[in-house]
Structures are given as C-alpha cells and as structure tokens.
Amino acid sequence: MPHTAYDAFDALAERSGYALIDPPILQPAELFLDLLGEDMRRRAFLTTDAEGREFCLRPDFTIPVSRHHLKEAKASAVGAYAYRGPVFRFRADGPSEFLQAGFENYGRRDLPAADAEMLAIALEAASDLGLNRPDIRMGDAGIVSAMLDALDLPPVWRRRLVSDLRRSKNLDEDLARLGTSAPRNGAAAYAGFLAALEGADPGSARAAVADLLSIAGIQPVGGRSVDEIADRFLEQAALSSGLGIDADKVATTRKIFAVAGDPDSASAQLRTIANEAKLDLNAALDAFDQRTGFFAARGIDVGAIRFATGFGRRLDYYTGFVFELHDPAQPDAPQRAGGGRYDQLMSQLGSAAAVPAVGCSIWLDRFGGEA
C-alpha cells in the first residue's frame, strides 16, 4: 500500500491504462453554470477578467477533462484519462477547497462493459485507499428516461421528476402530487392569468411572464435571469394547478420509482411492472442486465449493490448508470466516490457527434492520509 493518496491513485491509473492529465484550474464559468445546473451556480467561485469575461475556479474535473479530449483527440476516438488535484466549490460538509481524483473514459461503444469497468476501478481505488467493502448505491437515469418516454407524461412533469432524481429531494412529494387536479400552493390566485396563456406556445408564454416581471421591477435573483424566473413561475403554476394525468399512468410511475433492491431483483420488478402496464422498456432493461453480467464478470458482488430507481446524483449531465460508494460505518456521511454515464455532454461542449462517456470522482480528503 503506497504511503500517500496520490501514490495509490497514480499506481492505479498506470495499471489501468488511464493517462494522467492536469487541466487548468481557471475555467470558463459559462460552461459550468450552463451544464452543471443550479446547484453548481450557487456553489462556484467566480471571477472576472479585465475584459469582463467570467471565469471560475474549477468546481469539477469532468468538463475540463472532456474539453481536453475534444481538443487533443478526435471526438470519436477512444480516450481514457485520470486526474487529481484541488477543486473549489462551497460545501456545507467540509472545506471549499479539497482534493479530488478520478477517471474519465470516452468513445467506447460497449457501454455496459465500460460502465462495469468504471465501477470496478472505483472499487479498486477505494480499496487502495483503505475502504475495502463500501456500500454501493446505484441508479439508472436511462431507465427513468425510457419510462417517461413510454408513459408520455406532460413535459412539465418529465422535467420535474428528472430534476427530483438529480437533486435527491422532493420525489415523494411530487409523486404524491402527480395527477392531482385541485389547485395547490395558491395557484387559484393565478387561474385567470394562466387561462389567458392557455394555448400559447412556450416561448410566447415565457415572454409574457418575463415582460410582467420587468414591468414590476423584478430583478434577477441568485444568478437567474428574468427569463429563467419566468420559466420557473410557469412550471410551478402548471404543477400546482393540476394536469389531469391518467390515474393508471400515475400508479405505474409510482410503482417504477418505488423499485429497489439488488440489480437482478430490480430488473425482475421493473419487467413485471412494464408488462402489466404494456410499456416497452425491453431495450433499456436488456442493457441494464448486460451491465449486471459485466459486473459479475469483474468479480463485483452483484448482491451487495443497492439499486433504486429513485436514486440520482446532483450533476445535470448524467444520462444513464450512476453510482456512489459510501463507508458502511458512516452510512449518512457523504460519498467517498461516485460517478456515472454522461453521453450528451460532449455534444453540449461542441462535438459534432455524440460521444459515449463514463467517469467517476474520488474524494481523497474523505479517505484521510496525505496527498
């Protein structure tokens, strides 16, 4: 066992075939604020250069490493990178400058096998750093997307449930509200205004609300523009006023989000629900089962994995498999490592073609030891 966290990590990167890189600490702020969501907007350290351009101290490594891959390799090429160093973001549970390490893998088309490799590497890193049998918590944003597509829920509810999943909050509350037809949270006060907007395209409705906010002198709050505040108002009003969603769809949605257990039992539960509701989730569940097979092939104890459909991670770019590793002796403490699949990020960064991508981050400061 190497004496320092960096030594342990570097040795793992070398034997796993991941090239060690060191992206710049100062990064364009717009990329992080647009792609990592509101949570990062509140926690990033921002600064402005002499020409008025906004930058931030890197709050995360995935976007800088992704930009490195786009610059240094063809987007469609396979790339495997490791990184380590300080990141900067406000945290309630520790210092706002802390050490992070991790792995990112781009371009592999064998998605289930690549996912399994990333979890195996994260488990090996945890073991090298002293955590031999972590709790493995797992979700799958791809399963959720396939379910929402099959159920054809209204767009406002699709966005809301996906947001709940990423924030790990409000899911139970919003599932209870799903299909409620009675106005809530004061929505009746806006009934006339909402009726006037009925039938308007989303852009026109947003513009009308934005104009009213401007006339009222409402200023941007918490980094949000007037347009973003308008979007939030329209979403909350639509959710609160009720949308008359079919009761069978509501029941199926709640059943799917209640599924939990090891991957094999979860797959069986999801297939039963899909068959009863006549939903075609076969492609998503077949990929899910293939990945489970690759877990087993890598010696991972599948029975020890705790899957939940309602489990998600904070960052907005995840599109599929997600996971976290926790210390079983401290089940309520923050994760020691976590990651997942983010197949749309490279296109958002400018790639002309979609690039499959999966990665994980390791919080070195939560393992102790010196870097």
GROMACS .gro file of C-alpha atoms in nm:
model
  371
    1MET     CA    1   0.000   0.000   0.000
    2PRO     CA    2   0.157   0.333  -0.104
    3HIS     CA    3   0.208   0.586   0.171
    4THR     CA    4   0.008   0.870   0.017
    5ALA     CA    5  -0.328   0.906  -0.155
    6TYR     CA    6  -0.164   1.042  -0.472
    7ASP     CA    7   0.078   0.750  -0.486
    8ALA     CA    8  -0.206   0.500  -0.457
    9PHE     CA    9  -0.408   0.676  -0.722
   10ASP     CA   10  -0.118   0.715  -0.966
   11ALA     CA   11  -0.035   0.345  -0.938
   12LEU     CA   12  -0.397   0.250  -1.013
   13ALA     CA   13  -0.412   0.487  -1.314
   14GLU     CA   14  -0.094   0.337  -1.459
   15ARG     CA   15  -0.201  -0.025  -1.427
   16SER     CA   16  -0.550   0.055  -1.560
   17GLY     CA   17  -0.419   0.232  -1.870
   18TYR     CA   18  -0.552   0.581  -1.794
   19ALA     CA   19  -0.328   0.876  -1.893
   20LEU     CA   20  -0.275   1.126  -1.611
   21ILE     CA   21  -0.357   1.487  -1.711
   22ASP     CA   22  -0.380   1.818  -1.521
   23PRO     CA   23  -0.645   2.058  -1.664
   24PRO     CA   24  -0.614   2.432  -1.583
   25ILE     CA   25  -0.762   2.550  -1.254
   26LEU     CA   26  -0.917   2.862  -1.413
   27GLN     CA   27  -1.209   2.765  -1.638
   28PRO     CA   28  -1.478   2.949  -1.841
   29ALA     CA   29  -1.764   2.996  -1.596
   30GLU     CA   30  -2.042   2.976  -1.855
   31LEU     CA   31  -1.977   2.609  -1.928
   32PHE     CA   32  -2.016   2.506  -1.565
   33LEU     CA   33  -2.317   2.725  -1.494
   34ASP     CA   34  -2.499   2.604  -1.807
   35LEU     CA   35  -2.411   2.235  -1.786
   36LEU     CA   36  -2.391   2.151  -1.416
   37GLY     CA   37  -2.718   2.312  -1.312
   38GLU     CA   38  -2.840   2.545  -1.040
   39ASP     CA   39  -2.666   2.364  -0.757
   40MET     CA   40  -2.327   2.447  -0.908
   41ARG     CA   41  -2.437   2.803  -0.984
   42ARG     CA   42  -2.478   2.858  -0.611
   43ARG     CA   43  -2.151   2.694  -0.510
   44ALA     CA   44  -1.894   2.802  -0.771
   45PHE     CA   45  -1.616   3.057  -0.707
   46LEU     CA   46  -1.648   3.319  -0.982
   47THR     CA   47  -1.414   3.590  -1.104
   48THR     CA   48  -1.397   3.831  -1.400
   49ASP     CA   49  -1.100   3.923  -1.617
   50ALA     CA   50  -1.007   4.273  -1.740
   51GLU     CA   51  -1.227   4.230  -2.048
   52GLY     CA   52  -1.534   4.134  -1.847
   53ARG     CA   53  -1.524   3.762  -1.924
   54GLU     CA   54  -1.643   3.543  -1.639
   55PHE     CA   55  -1.428   3.255  -1.512
   56CYS     CA   56  -1.445   3.017  -1.221
   57LEU     CA   57  -1.203   2.809  -1.018
   58ARG     CA   58  -1.268   2.458  -1.143
   59PRO     CA   59  -1.552   2.312  -0.931
   60ASP     CA   60  -1.535   1.978  -1.108
   61PHE     CA   61  -1.295   1.787  -1.333
   62THR     CA   62  -1.530   1.620  -1.580
   63ILE     CA   63  -1.591   1.924  -1.802
   64PRO     CA   64  -1.219   2.025  -1.818
   65VAL     CA   65  -1.119   1.666  -1.899
   66SER     CA   66  -1.392   1.648  -2.164
   67ARG     CA   67  -1.263   1.970  -2.322
   68HIS     CA   68  -0.912   1.823  -2.319
   69HIS     CA   69  -1.038   1.517  -2.509
   70LEU     CA   70  -1.214   1.733  -2.768
   71LYS     CA   71  -0.900   1.941  -2.820
   72GLU     CA   72  -0.635   1.671  -2.816
   73ALA     CA   73  -0.815   1.378  -2.983
   74LYS     CA   74  -1.085   1.322  -3.240
   75ALA     CA   75  -1.420   1.327  -3.063
   76SER     CA   76  -1.497   0.977  -3.189
   77ALA     CA   77  -1.165   0.837  -3.067
   78VAL     CA   78  -1.137   0.632  -2.751
   79GLY     CA   79  -0.974   0.825  -2.468
   80ALA     CA   80  -0.902   0.722  -2.109
   81TYR     CA   81  -0.780   0.987  -1.865
   82ALA     CA   82  -0.700   1.013  -1.496
   83TYR     CA   83  -0.673   1.335  -1.295
   84ARG     CA   84  -0.602   1.455  -0.944
   85GLY     CA   85  -0.574   1.791  -0.774
   86PRO     CA   86  -0.771   2.062  -0.596
   87VAL     CA   87  -1.126   2.164  -0.686
   88PHE     CA   88  -1.316   2.460  -0.548
   89ARG     CA   89  -1.683   2.483  -0.452
   90PHE     CA   90  -1.878   2.576  -0.143
   91ARG     CA   91  -1.953   2.271   0.072
   92ALA     CA   92  -2.157   2.250   0.389
   93ASP     CA   93  -1.975   1.935   0.496
   94GLY     CA   94  -1.611   2.045   0.461
   95PRO     CA   95  -1.358   2.296   0.324
   96SER     CA   96  -1.442   2.464  -0.005
   97GLU     CA   97  -1.102   2.373  -0.150
   98PHE     CA   98  -1.045   1.999  -0.147
   99LEU     CA   99  -0.858   1.724  -0.327
  100GLN     CA  100  -1.033   1.517  -0.590
  101ALA     CA  101  -0.914   1.243  -0.823
  102GLY     CA  102  -1.089   1.039  -1.086
  103PHE     CA  103  -1.117   0.868  -1.421
  104GLU     CA  104  -1.299   0.955  -1.744
  105ASN     CA  105  -1.347   0.725  -2.043
  106TYR     CA  106  -1.464   0.844  -2.388
  107GLY     CA  107  -1.568   0.683  -2.713
  108ARG     CA  108  -1.625   0.320  -2.611
  109ARG     CA  109  -1.930   0.172  -2.782
  110ASP     CA  110  -1.956  -0.127  -2.547
  111LEU     CA  111  -2.146   0.080  -2.292
  112PRO     CA  112  -2.237  -0.194  -2.037
  113ALA     CA  113  -1.877  -0.317  -2.028
  114ALA     CA  114  -1.740   0.037  -1.992
  115ASP     CA  115  -1.982   0.107  -1.705
  116ALA     CA  116  -1.868  -0.209  -1.528
  117GLU     CA  117  -1.502  -0.115  -1.575
  118MET     CA  118  -1.564   0.226  -1.418
  119LEU     CA  119  -1.733   0.079  -1.112
  120ALA     CA  120  -1.454  -0.179  -1.079
  121ILE     CA  121  -1.188   0.094  -1.093
  122ALA     CA  122  -1.374   0.300  -0.832
  123LEU     CA  123  -1.393  -0.003  -0.602
  124GLU     CA  124  -1.023  -0.074  -0.653
  125ALA     CA  125  -0.939   0.288  -0.573
  126ALA     CA  126  -1.148   0.274  -0.255
  127SER     CA  127  -0.971  -0.046  -0.152
  128ASP     CA  128  -0.627   0.104  -0.219
  129LEU     CA  129  -0.725   0.400  -0.001
  130GLY     CA  130  -0.842   0.181   0.288
  131LEU     CA  131  -1.215   0.119   0.225
  132ASN     CA  132  -1.241  -0.249   0.134
  133ARG     CA  133  -1.616  -0.318   0.129
  134PRO     CA  134  -1.803   0.006   0.061
  135ASP     CA  135  -2.178   0.032   0.029
  136ILE     CA  136  -2.254   0.054  -0.345
  137ARG     CA  137  -2.558   0.269  -0.426
  138MET     CA  138  -2.674   0.267  -0.787
  139GLY     CA  139  -2.935   0.424  -1.012
  140ASP     CA  140  -3.002   0.449  -1.384
  141ALA     CA  141  -3.120   0.771  -1.547
  142GLY     CA  142  -3.163   0.577  -1.871
  143ILE     CA  143  -3.430   0.357  -1.713
  144VAL     CA  144  -3.612   0.667  -1.590
  145SER     CA  145  -3.593   0.835  -1.934
  146ALA     CA  146  -3.725   0.520  -2.104
  147MET     CA  147  -4.011   0.501  -1.853
  148LEU     CA  148  -4.105   0.868  -1.902
  149ASP     CA  149  -4.093   0.824  -2.282
  150ALA     CA  150  -4.316   0.516  -2.266
  151LEU     CA  151  -4.569   0.682  -2.032
  152ASP     CA  152  -4.575   1.004  -2.238
  153LEU     CA  153  -4.612   1.226  -1.932
  154PRO     CA  154  -4.656   1.603  -1.988
  155PRO     CA  155  -4.320   1.781  -2.041
  156VAL     CA  156  -4.351   1.981  -1.720
  157TRP     CA  157  -4.377   1.660  -1.517
  158ARG     CA  158  -4.094   1.494  -1.707
  159ARG     CA  159  -3.867   1.787  -1.619
  160ARG     CA  160  -3.985   1.789  -1.259
  161LEU     CA  161  -3.928   1.418  -1.194
  162VAL     CA  162  -3.586   1.421  -1.361
  163SER     CA  163  -3.493   1.725  -1.154
  164ASP     CA  164  -3.609   1.547  -0.837
  165LEU     CA  165  -3.393   1.250  -0.927
  166ARG     CA  166  -3.083   1.466  -0.973
  167ARG     CA  167  -3.139   1.663  -0.656
  168SER     CA  168  -3.235   1.359  -0.444
  169LYS     CA  169  -3.523   1.554  -0.296
  170ASN     CA  170  -3.897   1.620  -0.339
  171LEU     CA  171  -3.952   1.293  -0.530
  172ASP     CA  172  -4.203   1.150  -0.280
  173GLU     CA  173  -4.381   1.485  -0.255
  174ASP     CA  174  -4.407   1.528  -0.631
  175LEU     CA  175  -4.520   1.170  -0.687
  176ALA     CA  176  -4.798   1.239  -0.436
  177ARG     CA  177  -4.895   1.548  -0.639
  178LEU     CA  178  -4.880   1.369  -0.975
  179GLY     CA  179  -5.230   1.365  -1.123
  180THR     CA  180  -5.380   1.592  -0.856
  181SER     CA  181  -5.644   1.813  -1.017
  182ALA     CA  182  -5.708   2.054  -0.731
  183PRO     CA  183  -5.505   2.379  -0.728
  184ARG     CA  184  -5.235   2.396  -0.463
  185ASN     CA  185  -4.992   2.650  -0.320
  186GLY     CA  186  -5.205   2.948  -0.412
  187ALA     CA  187  -5.237   2.855  -0.781
  188ALA     CA  188  -5.602   2.967  -0.777
  189ALA     CA  189  -5.478   3.326  -0.747
  190TYR     CA  190  -5.317   3.288  -1.090
  191ALA     CA  191  -5.603   3.097  -1.254
  192GLY     CA  192  -5.718   3.388  -1.468
  193PHE     CA  193  -5.367   3.471  -1.584
  194LEU     CA  194  -5.293   3.106  -1.667
  195ALA     CA  195  -5.622   3.079  -1.858
  196ALA     CA  196  -5.514   3.377  -2.068
  197LEU     CA  197  -5.190   3.198  -2.152
  198GLU     CA  198  -5.364   2.869  -2.236
  199GLY     CA  199  -5.284   2.764  -2.590
  200ALA     CA  200  -4.986   2.998  -2.622
  201ASP     CA  201  -4.660   2.844  -2.734
  202PRO     CA  202  -4.400   2.812  -2.454
  203GLY     CA  203  -4.186   3.094  -2.593
  204SER     CA  204  -4.477   3.340  -2.602
  205ALA     CA  205  -4.591   3.241  -2.253
  206ARG     CA  206  -4.238   3.288  -2.120
  207ALA     CA  207  -4.209   3.628  -2.289
  208ALA     CA  208  -4.541   3.743  -2.140
  209VAL     CA  209  -4.434   3.649  -1.787
  210ALA     CA  210  -4.087   3.799  -1.837
  211ASP     CA  211  -4.244   4.128  -1.953
  212LEU     CA  212  -4.465   4.140  -1.643
  213LEU     CA  213  -4.167   4.073  -1.417
  214SER     CA  214  -3.971   4.351  -1.586
  215ILE     CA  215  -4.262   4.595  -1.557
  216ALA     CA  216  -4.289   4.506  -1.188
  217GLY     CA  217  -3.919   4.578  -1.143
  218ILE     CA  218  -3.828   4.219  -1.053
  219GLN     CA  219  -3.452   4.180  -1.070
  220PRO     CA  220  -3.258   3.857  -1.132
  221VAL     CA  221  -3.219   3.655  -0.811
  222GLY     CA  222  -2.948   3.402  -0.725
  223GLY     CA  223  -2.784   3.430  -1.065
  224ARG     CA  224  -3.110   3.361  -1.254
  225SER     CA  225  -3.221   3.580  -1.546
  226VAL     CA  226  -3.575   3.717  -1.579
  227ASP     CA  227  -3.643   3.451  -1.845
  228GLU     CA  228  -3.534   3.178  -1.603
  229ILE     CA  229  -3.760   3.319  -1.331
  230ALA     CA  230  -4.044   3.323  -1.583
  231ASP     CA  231  -3.978   2.960  -1.671
  232ARG     CA  232  -3.984   2.865  -1.304
  233PHE     CA  233  -4.310   3.054  -1.245
  234LEU     CA  234  -4.482   2.882  -1.538
  235GLU     CA  235  -4.359   2.542  -1.427
  236GLN     CA  236  -4.470   2.588  -1.068
  237ALA     CA  237  -4.809   2.723  -1.176
  238ALA     CA  238  -4.867   2.429  -1.412
  239LEU     CA  239  -4.766   2.176  -1.146
  240SER     CA  240  -4.982   2.338  -0.880
  241SER     CA  241  -5.293   2.380  -1.097
  242GLY     CA  242  -5.311   2.010  -1.186
  243LEU     CA  243  -5.290   1.850  -1.529
  244GLY     CA  244  -5.540   1.567  -1.511
  245ILE     CA  245  -5.287   1.290  -1.575
  246ASP     CA  246  -5.438   0.945  -1.628
  247ALA     CA  247  -5.468   0.754  -1.299
  248ASP     CA  248  -5.311   0.439  -1.447
  249LYS     CA  249  -5.004   0.638  -1.556
  250VAL     CA  250  -4.977   0.788  -1.210
  251ALA     CA  251  -4.992   0.444  -1.047
  252THR     CA  252  -4.733   0.299  -1.286
  253THR     CA  253  -4.498   0.592  -1.233
  254ARG     CA  254  -4.515   0.550  -0.857
  255LYS     CA  255  -4.456   0.173  -0.883
  256ILE     CA  256  -4.148   0.220  -1.100
  257PHE     CA  257  -3.996   0.481  -0.871
  258ALA     CA  258  -4.056   0.250  -0.572
  259VAL     CA  259  -3.840  -0.030  -0.719
  260ALA     CA  260  -3.531  -0.105  -0.510
  261GLY     CA  261  -3.302  -0.399  -0.440
  262ASP     CA  262  -3.002  -0.567  -0.598
  263PRO     CA  263  -2.980  -0.527  -0.979
  264ASP     CA  264  -3.121  -0.872  -1.058
  265SER     CA  265  -3.427  -0.836  -0.837
  266ALA     CA  266  -3.479  -0.475  -0.953
  267SER     CA  267  -3.473  -0.584  -1.317
  268ALA     CA  268  -3.734  -0.851  -1.248
  269GLN     CA  269  -3.957  -0.599  -1.067
  270LEU     CA  270  -3.927  -0.346  -1.350
  271ARG     CA  271  -4.007  -0.605  -1.617
  272THR     CA  272  -4.319  -0.714  -1.426
  273ILE     CA  273  -4.442  -0.355  -1.394
  274ALA     CA  274  -4.368  -0.282  -1.761
  275ASN     CA  275  -4.551  -0.594  -1.877
  276GLU     CA  276  -4.855  -0.518  -1.663
  277ALA     CA  277  -4.867  -0.160  -1.792
  278LYS     CA  278  -4.788  -0.265  -2.152
  279LEU     CA  279  -4.478  -0.043  -2.161
  280ASP     CA  280  -4.186  -0.125  -2.389
  281LEU     CA  281  -3.880  -0.098  -2.164
  282ASN     CA  282  -3.707  -0.400  -2.316
  283ALA     CA  283  -3.409  -0.220  -2.472
  284ALA     CA  284  -3.329  -0.027  -2.152
  285LEU     CA  285  -3.369  -0.334  -1.931
  286ASP     CA  286  -3.168  -0.558  -2.164
  287ALA     CA  287  -2.878  -0.309  -2.141
  288PHE     CA  288  -2.928  -0.299  -1.764
  289ASP     CA  289  -2.900  -0.679  -1.743
  290GLN     CA  290  -2.593  -0.686  -1.970
  291ARG     CA  291  -2.419  -0.442  -1.739
  292THR     CA  292  -2.505  -0.659  -1.440
  293GLY     CA  293  -2.341  -0.951  -1.619
  294PHE     CA  294  -2.024  -0.749  -1.671
  295PHE     CA  295  -2.028  -0.655  -1.301
  296ALA     CA  296  -2.026  -1.024  -1.213
  297ALA     CA  297  -1.754  -1.098  -1.470
  298ARG     CA  298  -1.531  -0.842  -1.297
  299GLY     CA  299  -1.581  -1.009  -0.961
  300ILE     CA  300  -1.817  -0.744  -0.821
  301ASP     CA  301  -2.069  -0.884  -0.572
  302VAL     CA  302  -2.393  -0.801  -0.754
  303GLY     CA  303  -2.600  -0.898  -0.450
  304ALA     CA  304  -2.428  -0.624  -0.249
  305ILE     CA  305  -2.527  -0.345  -0.489
  306ARG     CA  306  -2.821  -0.136  -0.366
  307PHE     CA  307  -3.014  -0.021  -0.675
  308ALA     CA  308  -3.307   0.221  -0.657
  309THR     CA  309  -3.495   0.374  -0.950
  310GLY     CA  310  -3.530   0.690  -0.741
  311PHE     CA  311  -3.155   0.724  -0.682
  312GLY     CA  312  -2.976   1.002  -0.869
  313ARG     CA  313  -2.677   1.234  -0.845
  314ARG     CA  314  -2.666   1.612  -0.831
  315LEU     CA  315  -2.500   1.699  -1.162
  316ASP     CA  316  -2.729   1.761  -1.458
  317TYR     CA  317  -2.526   1.585  -1.726
  318TYR     CA  318  -2.586   1.221  -1.621
  319THR     CA  319  -2.783   1.017  -1.878
  320GLY     CA  320  -2.754   0.656  -1.761
  321PHE     CA  321  -2.582   0.444  -1.498
  322VAL     CA  322  -2.492   0.636  -1.179
  323PHE     CA  323  -2.333   0.514  -0.858
  324GLU     CA  324  -2.184   0.618  -0.525
  325LEU     CA  325  -1.956   0.441  -0.278
  326HIS     CA  326  -2.019   0.502   0.092
  327ASP     CA  327  -1.849   0.392   0.411
  328PRO     CA  328  -2.083   0.137   0.577
  329ALA     CA  329  -1.957   0.254   0.917
  330GLN     CA  330  -2.087   0.606   0.831
  331PRO     CA  331  -2.398   0.549   0.618
  332ASP     CA  332  -2.518   0.908   0.646
  333ALA     CA  333  -2.179   1.063   0.559
  334PRO     CA  334  -2.109   1.197   0.208
  335GLN     CA  335  -1.995   0.952  -0.058
  336ARG     CA  336  -1.629   0.858  -0.088
  337ALA     CA  337  -1.655   0.812  -0.467
  338GLY     CA  338  -1.924   0.849  -0.729
  339GLY     CA  339  -1.984   0.879  -1.098
  340GLY     CA  340  -2.177   0.753  -1.396
  341ARG     CA  341  -2.256   0.783  -1.766
  342TYR     CA  342  -2.292   1.120  -1.944
  343ASP     CA  343  -2.337   1.055  -2.316
  344GLN     CA  344  -2.472   1.401  -2.409
  345LEU     CA  345  -2.204   1.620  -2.252
  346MET     CA  346  -1.957   1.616  -2.541
  347SER     CA  347  -2.224   1.735  -2.785
  348GLN     CA  348  -2.308   2.017  -2.543
  349LEU     CA  349  -1.939   2.111  -2.546
  350GLY     CA  350  -1.930   2.134  -2.926
  351SER     CA  351  -1.874   1.783  -3.059
  352ALA     CA  352  -2.047   1.732  -3.394
  353ALA     CA  353  -2.130   1.373  -3.299
  354ALA     CA  354  -2.244   1.213  -2.976
  355VAL     CA  355  -1.960   1.059  -2.774
  356PRO     CA  356  -2.029   0.783  -2.518
  357ALA     CA  357  -1.866   0.879  -2.188
  358VAL     CA  358  -1.848   0.743  -1.834
  359GLY     CA  359  -1.641   0.850  -1.535
  360CYS     CA  360  -1.602   0.866  -1.160
  361SER     CA  361  -1.466   1.106  -0.899
  362ILE     CA  362  -1.288   1.012  -0.576
  363TRP     CA  363  -1.290   1.248  -0.277
  364LEU     CA  364  -0.937   1.198  -0.147
  365ASP     CA  365  -0.993   1.418   0.158
  366ARG     CA  366  -1.267   1.182   0.279
  367PHE     CA  367  -1.024   0.890   0.290
  368GLY     CA  368  -0.768   1.072   0.506
  369GLY     CA  369  -0.394   1.050   0.456
  370GLU     CA  370  -0.164   1.296   0.291
  371ALA     CA  371  -0.159   1.384  -0.078
   0.00000   0.00000   0.00000
